[in-house]
PDB file of C-alpha atoms in Angstrom:
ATOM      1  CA  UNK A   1     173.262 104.057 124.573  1.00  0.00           C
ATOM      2  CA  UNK A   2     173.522 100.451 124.346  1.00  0.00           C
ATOM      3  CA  UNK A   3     171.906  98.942 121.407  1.00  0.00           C
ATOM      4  CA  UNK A   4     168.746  97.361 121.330  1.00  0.00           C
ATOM      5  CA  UNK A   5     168.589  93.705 121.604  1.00  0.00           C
ATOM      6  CA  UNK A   6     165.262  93.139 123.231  1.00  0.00           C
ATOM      7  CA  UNK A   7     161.676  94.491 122.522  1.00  0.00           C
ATOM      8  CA  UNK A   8     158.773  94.603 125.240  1.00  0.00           C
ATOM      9  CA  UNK A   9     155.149  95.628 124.475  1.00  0.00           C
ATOM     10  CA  UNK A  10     152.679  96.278 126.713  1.00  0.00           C
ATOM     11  CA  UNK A  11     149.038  95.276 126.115  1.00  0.00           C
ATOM     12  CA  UNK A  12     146.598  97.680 127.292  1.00  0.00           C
ATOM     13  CA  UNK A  13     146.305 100.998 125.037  1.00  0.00           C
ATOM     14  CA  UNK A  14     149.181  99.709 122.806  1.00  0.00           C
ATOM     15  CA  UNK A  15     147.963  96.719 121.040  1.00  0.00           C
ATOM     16  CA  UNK A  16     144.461  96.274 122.276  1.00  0.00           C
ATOM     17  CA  UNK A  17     142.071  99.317 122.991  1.00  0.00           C
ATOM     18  CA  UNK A  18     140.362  99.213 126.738  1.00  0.00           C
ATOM     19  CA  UNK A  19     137.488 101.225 127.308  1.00  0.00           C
ATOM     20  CA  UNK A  20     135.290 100.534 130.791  1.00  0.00           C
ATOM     21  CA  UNK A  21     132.673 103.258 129.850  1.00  0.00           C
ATOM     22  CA  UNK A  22     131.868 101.512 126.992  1.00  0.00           C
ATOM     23  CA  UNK A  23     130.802  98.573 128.391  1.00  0.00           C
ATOM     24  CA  UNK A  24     128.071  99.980 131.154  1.00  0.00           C
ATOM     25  CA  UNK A  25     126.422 102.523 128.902  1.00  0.00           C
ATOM     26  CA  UNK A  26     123.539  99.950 129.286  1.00  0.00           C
ATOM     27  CA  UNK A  27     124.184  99.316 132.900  1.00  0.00           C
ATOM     28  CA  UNK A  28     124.164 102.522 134.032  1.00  0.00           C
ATOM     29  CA  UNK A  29     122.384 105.432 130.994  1.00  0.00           C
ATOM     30  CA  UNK A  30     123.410 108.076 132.586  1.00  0.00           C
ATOM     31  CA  UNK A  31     127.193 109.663 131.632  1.00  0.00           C
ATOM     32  CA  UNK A  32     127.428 111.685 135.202  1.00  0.00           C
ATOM     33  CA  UNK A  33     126.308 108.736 137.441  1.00  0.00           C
ATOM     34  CA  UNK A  34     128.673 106.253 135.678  1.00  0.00           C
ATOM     35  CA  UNK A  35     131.351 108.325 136.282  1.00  0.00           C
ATOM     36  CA  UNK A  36     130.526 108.389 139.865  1.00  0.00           C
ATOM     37  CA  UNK A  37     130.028 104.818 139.948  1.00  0.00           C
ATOM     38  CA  UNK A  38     133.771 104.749 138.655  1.00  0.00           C
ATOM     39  CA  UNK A  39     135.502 107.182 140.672  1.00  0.00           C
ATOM     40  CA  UNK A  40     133.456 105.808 143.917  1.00  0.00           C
ATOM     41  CA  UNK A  41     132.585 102.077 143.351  1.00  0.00           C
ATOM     42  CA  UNK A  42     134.444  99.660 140.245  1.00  0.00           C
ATOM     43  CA  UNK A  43     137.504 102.165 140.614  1.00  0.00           C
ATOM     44  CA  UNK A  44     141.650 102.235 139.088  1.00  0.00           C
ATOM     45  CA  UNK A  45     142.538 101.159 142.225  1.00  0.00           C
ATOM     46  CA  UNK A  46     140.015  98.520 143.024  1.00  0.00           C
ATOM     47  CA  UNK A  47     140.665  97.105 139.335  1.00  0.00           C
ATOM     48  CA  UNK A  48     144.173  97.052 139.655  1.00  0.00           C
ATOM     49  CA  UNK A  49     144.051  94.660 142.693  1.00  0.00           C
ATOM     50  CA  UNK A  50     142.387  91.734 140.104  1.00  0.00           C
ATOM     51  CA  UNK A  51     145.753  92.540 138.183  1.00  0.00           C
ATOM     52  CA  UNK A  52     148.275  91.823 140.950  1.00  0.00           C
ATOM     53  CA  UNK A  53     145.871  88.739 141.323  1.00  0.00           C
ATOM     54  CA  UNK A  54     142.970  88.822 143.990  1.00  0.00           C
ATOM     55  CA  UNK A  55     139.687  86.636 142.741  1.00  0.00           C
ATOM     56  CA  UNK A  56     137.045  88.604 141.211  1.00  0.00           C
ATOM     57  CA  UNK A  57     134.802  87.023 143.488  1.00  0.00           C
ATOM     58  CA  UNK A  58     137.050  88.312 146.460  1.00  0.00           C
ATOM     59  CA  UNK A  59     137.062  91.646 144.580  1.00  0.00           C
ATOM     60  CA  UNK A  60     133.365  91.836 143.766  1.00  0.00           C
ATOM     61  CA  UNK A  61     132.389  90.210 147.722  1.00  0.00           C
ATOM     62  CA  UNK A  62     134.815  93.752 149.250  1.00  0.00           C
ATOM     63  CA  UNK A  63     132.207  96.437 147.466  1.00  0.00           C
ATOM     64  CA  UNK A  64     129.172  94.557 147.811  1.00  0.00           C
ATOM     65  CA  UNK A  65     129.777  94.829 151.112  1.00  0.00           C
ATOM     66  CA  UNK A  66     129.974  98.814 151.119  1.00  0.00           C
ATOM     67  CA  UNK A  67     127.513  99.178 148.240  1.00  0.00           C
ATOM     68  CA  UNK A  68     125.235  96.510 148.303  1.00  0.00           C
ATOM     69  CA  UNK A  69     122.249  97.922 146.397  1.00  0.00           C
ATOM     70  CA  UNK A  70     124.992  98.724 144.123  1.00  0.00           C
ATOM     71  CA  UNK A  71     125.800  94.676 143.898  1.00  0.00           C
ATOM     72  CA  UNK A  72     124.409  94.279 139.873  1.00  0.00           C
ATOM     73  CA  UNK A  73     126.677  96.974 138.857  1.00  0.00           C
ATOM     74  CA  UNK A  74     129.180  95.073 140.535  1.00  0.00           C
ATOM     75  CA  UNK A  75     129.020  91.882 139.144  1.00  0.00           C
ATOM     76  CA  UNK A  76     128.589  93.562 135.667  1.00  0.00           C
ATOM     77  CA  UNK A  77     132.424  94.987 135.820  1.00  0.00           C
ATOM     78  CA  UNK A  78     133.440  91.205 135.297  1.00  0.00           C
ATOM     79  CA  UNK A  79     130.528  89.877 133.796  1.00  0.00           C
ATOM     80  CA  UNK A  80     130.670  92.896 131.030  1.00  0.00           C
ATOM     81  CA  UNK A  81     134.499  92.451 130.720  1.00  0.00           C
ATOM     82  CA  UNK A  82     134.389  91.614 127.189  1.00  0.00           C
ATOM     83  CA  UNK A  83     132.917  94.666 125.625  1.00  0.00           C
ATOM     84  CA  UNK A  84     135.507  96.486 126.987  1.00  0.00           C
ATOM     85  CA  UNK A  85     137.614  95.517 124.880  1.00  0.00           C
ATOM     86  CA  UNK A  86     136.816  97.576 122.053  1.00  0.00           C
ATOM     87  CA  UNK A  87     139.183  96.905 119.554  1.00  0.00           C
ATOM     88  CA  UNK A  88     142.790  96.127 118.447  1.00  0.00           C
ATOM     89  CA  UNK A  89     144.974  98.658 117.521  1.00  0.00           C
ATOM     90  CA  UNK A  90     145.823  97.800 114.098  1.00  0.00           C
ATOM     91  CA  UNK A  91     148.919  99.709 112.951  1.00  0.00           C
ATOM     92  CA  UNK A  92     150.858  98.621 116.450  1.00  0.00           C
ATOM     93  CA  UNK A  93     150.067  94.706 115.593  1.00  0.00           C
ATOM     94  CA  UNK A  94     151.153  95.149 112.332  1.00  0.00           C
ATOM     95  CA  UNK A  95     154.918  96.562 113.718  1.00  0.00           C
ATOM     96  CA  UNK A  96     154.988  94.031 116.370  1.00  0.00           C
ATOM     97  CA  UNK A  97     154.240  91.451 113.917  1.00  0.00           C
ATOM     98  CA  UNK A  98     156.869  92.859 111.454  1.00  0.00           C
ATOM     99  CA  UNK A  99     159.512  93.152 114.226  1.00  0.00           C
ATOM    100  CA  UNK A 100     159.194  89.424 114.976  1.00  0.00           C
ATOM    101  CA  UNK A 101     159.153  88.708 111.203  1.00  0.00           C
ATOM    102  CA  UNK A 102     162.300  90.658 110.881  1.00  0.00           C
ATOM    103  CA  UNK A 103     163.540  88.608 113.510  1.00  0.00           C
ATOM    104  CA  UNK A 104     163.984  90.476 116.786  1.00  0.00           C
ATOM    105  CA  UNK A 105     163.382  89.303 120.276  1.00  0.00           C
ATOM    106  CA  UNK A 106     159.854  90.145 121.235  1.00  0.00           C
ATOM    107  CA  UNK A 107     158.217  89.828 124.669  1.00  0.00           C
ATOM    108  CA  UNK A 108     155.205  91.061 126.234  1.00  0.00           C
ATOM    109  CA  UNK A 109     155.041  92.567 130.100  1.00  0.00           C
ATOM    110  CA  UNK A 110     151.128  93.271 131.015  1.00  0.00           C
ATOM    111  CA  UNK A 111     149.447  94.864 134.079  1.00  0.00           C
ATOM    112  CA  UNK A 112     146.536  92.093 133.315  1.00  0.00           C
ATOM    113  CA  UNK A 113     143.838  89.940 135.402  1.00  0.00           C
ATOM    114  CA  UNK A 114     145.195  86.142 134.942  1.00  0.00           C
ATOM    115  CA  UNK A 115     141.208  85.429 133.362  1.00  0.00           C
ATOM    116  CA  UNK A 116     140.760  87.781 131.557  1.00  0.00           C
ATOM    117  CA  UNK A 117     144.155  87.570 129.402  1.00  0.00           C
ATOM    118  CA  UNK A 118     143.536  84.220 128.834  1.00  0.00           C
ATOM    119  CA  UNK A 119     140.238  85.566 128.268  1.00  0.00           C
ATOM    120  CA  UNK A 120     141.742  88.499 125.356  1.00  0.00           C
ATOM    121  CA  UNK A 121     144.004  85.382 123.711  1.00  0.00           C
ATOM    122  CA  UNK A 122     141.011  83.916 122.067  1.00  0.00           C
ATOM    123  CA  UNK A 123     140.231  87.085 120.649  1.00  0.00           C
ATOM    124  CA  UNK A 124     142.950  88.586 119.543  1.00  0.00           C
ATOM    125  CA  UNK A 125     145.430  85.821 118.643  1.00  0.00           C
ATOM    126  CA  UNK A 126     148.605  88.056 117.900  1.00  0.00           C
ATOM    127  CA  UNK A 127     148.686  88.438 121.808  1.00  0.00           C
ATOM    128  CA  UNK A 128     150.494  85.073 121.950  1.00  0.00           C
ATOM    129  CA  UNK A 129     152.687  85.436 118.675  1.00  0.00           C
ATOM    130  CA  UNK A 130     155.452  86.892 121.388  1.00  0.00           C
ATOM    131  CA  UNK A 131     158.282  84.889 122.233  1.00  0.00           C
ATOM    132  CA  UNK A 132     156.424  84.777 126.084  1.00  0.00           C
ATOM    133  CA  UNK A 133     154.708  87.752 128.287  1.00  0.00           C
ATOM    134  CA  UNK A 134     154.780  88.171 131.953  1.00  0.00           C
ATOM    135  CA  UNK A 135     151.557  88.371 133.303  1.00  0.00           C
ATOM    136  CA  UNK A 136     150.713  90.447 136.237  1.00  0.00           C
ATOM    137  CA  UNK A 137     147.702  88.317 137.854  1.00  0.00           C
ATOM    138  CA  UNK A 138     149.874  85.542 137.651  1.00  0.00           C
ATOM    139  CA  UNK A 139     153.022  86.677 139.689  1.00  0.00           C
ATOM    140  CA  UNK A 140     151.116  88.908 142.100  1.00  0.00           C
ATOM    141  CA  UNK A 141     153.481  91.929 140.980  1.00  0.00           C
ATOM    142  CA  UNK A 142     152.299  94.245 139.268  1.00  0.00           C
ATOM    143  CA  UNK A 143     154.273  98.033 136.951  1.00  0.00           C
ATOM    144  CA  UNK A 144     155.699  99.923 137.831  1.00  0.00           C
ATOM    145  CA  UNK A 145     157.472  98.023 140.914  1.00  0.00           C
ATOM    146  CA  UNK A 146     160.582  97.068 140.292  1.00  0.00           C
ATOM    147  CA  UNK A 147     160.624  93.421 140.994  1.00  0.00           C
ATOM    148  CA  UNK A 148     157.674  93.335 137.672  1.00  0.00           C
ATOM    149  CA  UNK A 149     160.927  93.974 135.703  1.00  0.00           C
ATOM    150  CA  UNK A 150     163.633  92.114 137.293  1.00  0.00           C
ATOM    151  CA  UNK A 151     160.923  89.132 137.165  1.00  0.00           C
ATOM    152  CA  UNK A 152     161.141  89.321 132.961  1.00  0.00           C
ATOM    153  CA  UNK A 153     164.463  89.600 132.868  1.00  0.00           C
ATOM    154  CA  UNK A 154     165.305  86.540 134.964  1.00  0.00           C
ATOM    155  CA  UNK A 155     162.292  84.411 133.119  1.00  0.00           C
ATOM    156  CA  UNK A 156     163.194  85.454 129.338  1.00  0.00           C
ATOM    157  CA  UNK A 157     167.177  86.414 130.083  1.00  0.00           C
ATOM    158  CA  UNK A 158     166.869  89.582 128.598  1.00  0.00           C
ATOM    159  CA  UNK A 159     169.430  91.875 129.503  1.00  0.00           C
ATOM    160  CA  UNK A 160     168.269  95.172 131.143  1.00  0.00           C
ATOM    161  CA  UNK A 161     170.157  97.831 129.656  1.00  0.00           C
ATOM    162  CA  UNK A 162     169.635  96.335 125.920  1.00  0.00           C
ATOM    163  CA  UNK A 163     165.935  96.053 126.359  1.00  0.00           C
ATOM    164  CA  UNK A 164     163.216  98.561 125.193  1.00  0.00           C
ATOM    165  CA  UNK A 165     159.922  98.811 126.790  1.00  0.00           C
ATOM    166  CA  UNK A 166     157.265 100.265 125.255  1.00  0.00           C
ATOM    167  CA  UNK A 167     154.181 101.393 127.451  1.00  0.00           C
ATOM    168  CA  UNK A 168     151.504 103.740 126.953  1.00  0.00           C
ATOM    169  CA  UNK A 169     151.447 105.071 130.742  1.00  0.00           C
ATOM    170  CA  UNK A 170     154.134 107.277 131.917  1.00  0.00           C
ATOM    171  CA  UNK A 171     154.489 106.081 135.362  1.00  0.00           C
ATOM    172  CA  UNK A 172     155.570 102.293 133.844  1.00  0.00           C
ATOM    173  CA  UNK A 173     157.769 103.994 131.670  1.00  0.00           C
ATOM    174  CA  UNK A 174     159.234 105.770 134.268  1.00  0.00           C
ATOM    175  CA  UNK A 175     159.829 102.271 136.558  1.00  0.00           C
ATOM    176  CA  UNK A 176     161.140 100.125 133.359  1.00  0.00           C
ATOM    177  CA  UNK A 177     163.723 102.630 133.301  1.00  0.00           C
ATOM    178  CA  UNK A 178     164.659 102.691 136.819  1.00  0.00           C
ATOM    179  CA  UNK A 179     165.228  99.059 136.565  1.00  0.00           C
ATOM    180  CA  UNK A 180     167.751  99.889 133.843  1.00  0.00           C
ATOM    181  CA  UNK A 181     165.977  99.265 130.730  1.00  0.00           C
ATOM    182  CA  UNK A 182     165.417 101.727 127.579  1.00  0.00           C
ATOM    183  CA  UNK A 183     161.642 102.669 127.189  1.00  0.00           C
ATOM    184  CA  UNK A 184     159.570 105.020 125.344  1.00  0.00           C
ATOM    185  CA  UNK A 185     155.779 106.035 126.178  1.00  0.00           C
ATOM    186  CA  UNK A 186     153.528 104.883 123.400  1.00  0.00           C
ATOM    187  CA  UNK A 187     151.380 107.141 121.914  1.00  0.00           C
ATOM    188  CA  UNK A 188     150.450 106.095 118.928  1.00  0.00           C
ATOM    189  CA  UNK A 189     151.483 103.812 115.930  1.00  0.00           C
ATOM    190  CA  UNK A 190     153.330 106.484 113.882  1.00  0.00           C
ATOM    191  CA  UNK A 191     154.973 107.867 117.062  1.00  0.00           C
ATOM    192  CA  UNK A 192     155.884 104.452 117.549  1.00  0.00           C
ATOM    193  CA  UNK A 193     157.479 103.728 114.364  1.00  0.00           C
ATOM    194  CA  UNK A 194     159.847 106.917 114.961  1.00  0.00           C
ATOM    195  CA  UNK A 195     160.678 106.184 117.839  1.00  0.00           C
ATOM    196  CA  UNK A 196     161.643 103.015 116.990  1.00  0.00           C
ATOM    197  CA  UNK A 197     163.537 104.065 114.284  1.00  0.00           C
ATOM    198  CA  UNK A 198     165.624 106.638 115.624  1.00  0.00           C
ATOM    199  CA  UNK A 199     166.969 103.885 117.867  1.00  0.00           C
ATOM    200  CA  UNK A 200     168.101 102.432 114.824  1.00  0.00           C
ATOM    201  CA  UNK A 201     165.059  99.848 114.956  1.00  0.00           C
ATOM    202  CA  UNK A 202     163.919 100.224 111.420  1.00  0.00           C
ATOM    203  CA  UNK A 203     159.550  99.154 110.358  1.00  0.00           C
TER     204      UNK A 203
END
């Protein structure tokens, strides 16, 4: 296995904590009809759309359409955006920051909205402590195609097979490595930190 030259983190469930539930307990009380509302209405695939880079208000004007006395609940997906966001995840800043200190080459690749990253920056500063990150929303690509990949290796000249990617979903995993780089699924900091070190990465 080629050594590793190049570290990319993901965002999402690896150095910040995202939680949609959290944020409409108020909008909608009731556990069973909020899950509807997110299986039916604000769903994965919906969301994912404002990460490959289509307006919010384009986004928002689609299921309003279908569900218009549904259009508060809507709105509040966006408008609520910041409280879910529930937290950082401590122990995985603290390796990121001490693989940087230690002086590897850090990037960041993120499935993200082009707002609301900007939006998670002032936040959570660390998110820009990277030597760059490729931003979903802004490229209008999106993991686990291909060309997400390809697209951070020709903007930070990292080379593929000497690059580690670490994600927390198995399906990105799965595409960072059929674009020739090394990954590993996150799972959690400690799991992190061994895998890391048994590639000879040591934190």
């Amino acid at each position: 296995m080629t050594p590793v030259k190049h570290i990319v983190f993901d965002v999402g469930q690896v150095l910040i904590h995202y939680d949609p539930d959290v944020a409409f307990r108020s909008v909608i009380p009731d556990a069973a009809e909020r899950k509807w509302f997110f299986d039916n209405v604000c769903t994965h695939a919906w969301n994912i759309e404002q990460d490959r880079g289509r307006k919010w208000a384009d986004a928002e004007a689609l299921l309003i359409a279908d569900f218009p006395d549904r259009e508060h609940q809507i709105r509040a997906f966006r408008q609520n955006w910041h409280q879910m966001i529930t937290h950082s995840i401590d122990d995985s800043v603290v390796i990121m920051r001490q693989l940087i200190a230690d002086g590897h080459d850090v990037t960041m690749l993120t499935n993200f909205a082009s707002d609301t990253l900007r939006e998670a920056w002032q936040r959570f500063p660390f998110l820009t402590e990277s030597r760059g990150v490729t931003i979903s929303g802004d490229i209008g690509l999106i993991k686990p195609d291909k060309a997400i990949y390809d697209h951070h290796v020709a903007t930070f000249g990292v080379d593929p097979a000497a690059t580690l990617f670490i994600d927390d979903s198995a399906k990105n995993v799965a595409g960072a490595q059929a674009a020739g780089w090394q990954s590993v699924q996150f799972i959690d900091p400690q799991t992190l930190r061994a895998d890391l070190n048994r590639l000879g990465i040591r934190v």
